[in-house]
Amino acid sequence: MASSLIAIAVLFPFAAGLVCLFLKNTLLRSALVALSAIVLICSSILLFSQESLPIEYSPAHQWDSIILVLDYALLAFFLFVGVKDILKNGWGARGVLTSGLVLSQIILLGLFEFVWAPSVPLASEPAFFIDQLSIIMCLIISIIGSLILLYAIKYMKDHEHHQHLSVTRQPRFFFFMTILLGAMNGIVFSDNLLWIYFFWEITTLCCFALIGHEQTKEAINNAFRALWMNLIGGLGFVLAIIYVFTNYDSISLQALITNPAIAMAPLFFLFMAAFTKSAQVPFQGWLLGAMVAPVPVSALLHSSTMVKAGIYLSIRLAPAITDTSLATLIALFGAFTFMVTAIMAISQRESKKVLAYSTISNLGLIIMCVGINTPLAITAAIILTIFHAVSKALLFMCVGVIDHSVGSRDIENMEGLVRRFPLIAGITVAGILSMMLVPFGMLLGKWAAIEATSAMSGFISPLVFLLLVIGSAATTVFWVKWLGRFFSVTPGIEKIRFERFSFLYHAPLIVLLAFAGVFSIGVIPFYESFILPAVTAFYPNAIDTSNGFFGSAAGLFTAWPLFILLAIAIILVPVLFKPKTKNLSTAYMCGENVSTSADSFYSVADGETKLKLGSMYLDTQFANPHLDTGLKIAGLLILISMLVVVLI
C-alpha cells in the first residue's frame, strides 16, 4: 500500500504533466489538472494515515539506470541552453556561468559514476525513506500545491485573455507546474543522494521554465539568473555526493545524518545547495526576479515547492551539525538574512515584491532555527515551515485576484479595497494577520524561535538575538503599512459593493484561510499529533502542553486566552466604535475644501489640488543598489567563514 502511494505521489504528476503538454483541448486539460490535484491530495492523506513509520522502499534496480540517463539528459539540456545563449548573445555572464556550472557537474558526475564508483551499492541502501518530516512536507506540497493548481486553471485563462494571446501557452505551463509537485515529493521521499540530486535538478528546470514563461526580455533574464544560481547549489550537491561516497562508502542521507564521525565538509556543500534553493542572501536575486512569472508560479515557488526544498534539506541535516561551529555560523547567516530582507521589504510598493522579501526573511528565520539546533529551535522551524506555506500561498493568490480586479499589484492602488472589493480584501487582511498577529500559528513559531534564541550560548548569540529583534520589528512595519492601505479611504469613495464569488478563485483561498484558522485554534492537538513526532525522531520534546499552554524552560505561550481576547475584539470593536453618519464632518485637507469635490482642496495660489494619500517607503535608504551590493558581500563573507571552518 505504502509503495503504491509513494509511486502515485511522485510519478502521477509526471504522467499527468506529459499529457497536459500534448493536450490541446482546454476543457480536457483543465479536467486533468483538477484530477491531478485530487489524486495528489488523496494520496498524501492516505500516506499520512499509514501507521508504520518510517517506511523504507527500494524500487526495481532498473530505475537506477533510468535516473542516471535522465540526470545526464537534464544536464545536457542545461548545457544546450547555456551554449545557445552564448551563440546568440555572445560571451555574456549568464551563458558562461550556466555552461561552466553544468560542465563542472557533468565532468564530476562522470568521474564519480564511471571511475570512482562504477558499482555504487544502491541495492544495500533504500532509495526512499519516509518518516514524519517527509509526511509533513508531502502534505504541504500535495495539498497546498494542488489548491494552487486549481486556482491556476481560471487565473491563466484570465491572464491570457488580458494579454490577448492568439496561441495559448497553458499546455507548457501546466506541464511544468504539475511535474514540479512530483519532483518535490521525490526530494522529500528520497534517501539516496543521487535520487535527491535528480529531483533537485528537476525543480531547477521547472523554475527556469516557469519564470521565463512570458518570454519577455526581463522574464528570460530572470529565468537565467534563477538557473545559474541554482546550478551553484547543484554543484555543491555533486561535491557532497562524491565526498560522502569516497570517504564513507555510502550515498544514504540517513547514514550521513546518523554518522557521529561525519566530516563537516559534505554537510557544508549540502547546506550551500539548500541556501541557493531557498534564496538566502546573497542568492536572493533569483527569487525576487521570479516575480515576473504569473501569480500561480509565485504562489507555488514561495509556499510548497522550490524554496521549501532548501528548507526541508536544512531541517533534515540539522541533527548532523549539533554543537558545531558550522551550526553557529548557520544561525548567524539565517538571522542576518531574516533582518536585512525584512528591512528591504519596507521599501517595496509592489505587493509581490513585499511577499517575496517576506518569504526570504521567514526562510532566513527557519535557517536560523536550524543553526541554533536545540529541540525548541527545531520545533519552531517545523511550525514556521507549515504555517508559512499556508499563509504565503493564500497571500500570493489574493494578490492575483486583486490584480485582475483593479488592474494593479501596486500597494498604493489598494487604497480602500475593503469598500471596493470587500470579499477579497477581507481574505487578504486575514491572511496578513495570520502572518503577524497572535494567536495564529506563525506567531507560535516565532515565539518558539525567540525563546530558543534567548537560550542560545556562545559569543555570537547576542548578535543573533539583536538581528532577530530588528528583523521582527521591520516585519511588523511592512505588514502594518500594507494593511493601512486597505483601510485608507479617500473622501467620496463609493459605497461597499460585494464582488461576485468565483469558485476557482475564492474557494482555494477560503480553504487555506480555514487551514490557518483551524490549525491555530486547535494548535495544541495539531502540534501533539502532527509536529511532535517529527521533532522527537531526533530530539527530545522541548514543549510541555499538558496544561493547555505551550511551555518551555524559557517561557510560556498562552494560546487560548489570546483567542478569547481576539474574539472579544472582533465582536466589540465594530459595536463600540461604529461611526454615526450624522456626526461625520468633512475631512480637513490642509486648506479650504473645494465645495464641488469631496477629495480636493485649494492650495498654493488658490489652485485646486487633488487629495492623495500614501505610505512612506524609505526607498532612498533601503532600495539603494549600493546597500544591496554591500549586503550580498556580507552574506558571502559569512558563507566563506563557514567554508573556512569546515576545512580547518
Phi, psi and omega in degrees: 000310182297318181296324178293319180293322176298314180299319179295314183297328182266312190273326183301317177300325178294316179296315180295321179297319178297320178295318178302324183297327184253000182270113184272337181286119185298318182296315180294321179295317178298320178296321179292320177298316178297319178297318178301318179298315181295316180298316180296317179298312182295317182295322180292321179293318178296322178294323177297329182282351179295132185271336185268088176245145001281159179251127174249136185211134176235118177287180181303148184299336180299334181295332178297317178292322178297316179299318180298313180297316180294326176302310181291326177296319180295314179295324177297321177295316178300320178295318177301317180298316181294314180294320178300320179294322178296316180294327183276319188243007180086188186277061177282165185297319187293318180292318180293315179298314180300310182297316181296316180293323178291315179301320178300316181292319180298314182295312182295319178295321178298315177298319180295311186290321191248350181240302186281326183218066183294341179228072180296129186284067181291330185296331183276351182234133182293144177286328182239141175221115185243117175237193185296324178296318177299319180295316178303313181294321179298318178296319177299312183296310191282321182278306180293317178299322180291321177298323177293322176300315179298317178299321184293336180302310179282321184301313183292328175297312179293321181299313180289330175296318179292331180274352180057045180284134178276332178237125183287147174253011186296323179303314178294320181299309183287336173300308182286324178298319184285314182291338176298323178293319178296319179295321178296318176297324176298320179296312187283343178269333190284144173248331177288123184298329178291323177291316178301317180300319180298309180294327177302315181284335173297318178296325176296317178299313181298318180299315179300314183290319184285323177294323179272014186304319184288343177063021172277167180299317180296318180297318180293317178300315181290327177295319178294322178298317178297323182293306185288330177292320179286335175291334172299315176297322178299320178296318176300322179297316180296317179299320179295317180300313181297315181297314183296315184290315184292338181257335186232004178052043181207152171230032179265129178294319179295321178296324178294316184290320186270359180278112183291343183259014185294140176284158183279340185301308179296329177294320177299316181297321178291321176295325176301316177299319180294320181293321178292319181293325180267013170058040177283151179302127016261020183260015185291343185300325184291324182285325175294321178291338180293351182291348177286345181284161176303155186305317179302328177295312179300316180300319182288315182296324187273339188253301192242354181224180174055277183296329179288342174296317177295320179294316179301312182297321180297313179295321180297323183278348188307316182300336183280347183247019181300132176058043177239159176294328177299319180297318180299316180290327176295320177299316178296318180298314179295317180296322178297313179297317179304313184290308189292324180285331174294319178294318181292335178295333180299330185275000187264132176266332184276126189300321180295326178291321176300314179296324180295312178298322178298320178299310181300319180297312180293325175294323175299321177298319178294318178299320177302315179297321177299319179292320177298317164060037169260165178305319179293321180294318179292324174301314178300318182299317181289318178300313180297321180300316182292305186289329176295319180300316181294307185291323183286322174299316179301312185291321179296318180290327174299317179299323178297318178294317179298319179301315179287341181274315184251353178077022181202149172252005179288129181301325180296333179275003177263015180302130176064026184294337178294341177262326183280317180223073189297330182293304182290327177296318180296318179295319180295316178300316178298322178296318178296317179298326179293341178273341192223353190244140170290148006254033181292162188299326179300322180288329174298315178298319180291324175301312180298322179295318179295316179298318180295321180292320181295334180267001182290139179253167179108160186288341179275343187303319177299323179292317178299317180295320178297316178299321179296317181295313181296317179297322179295319178296317179296324177301316179299321182298309186288330176289314181295322179299319178291316178302322181300326180292327178296325186260354177283126184233119175288140178306137177095001180293151186294164179290164180295130175225117181289132180284167181286136179285131176245122188300308184288340175275305192274328183299312177300325180292317180294322178297314179296319178296323176296319176304310182301318181287312183294315179297327179285317179296316179261040190292330181291307175297326177299316179295313186294323185266342191243311186270319184304317179299328178290324181287313186287355174296330181231344185229152173288160179290127183256355185237132177259120181245014186294333181264010181085006177237168172263112181238144176223178179296339184262338183176192187225138174242114185261099186285311188295314177302325179293323177294321179296316178297320179296318179297318178298317180296318181298323182280316190276324185301311179297329182286314185282331186244023178289119182288143176265127187303322185291342180265358181284139177241163180295139181295137177276129187238038175064029179173175180293128181290144175283124187294333182270359182219132182281346184234032178224153177216163178275127183243223183300134179056035178057027177277142179286129181237131180283134177292132179226118177262146180195166180260163175266129184248348178052035185292333178297324182276313191260345178256026182282127180301325179294321177296317180299316179297317180298320180293322177296320178297318179298316177298320179295323179295323177295319178296319178297322177299320177300315182297319179298317181298317184284339181268343180288000000 
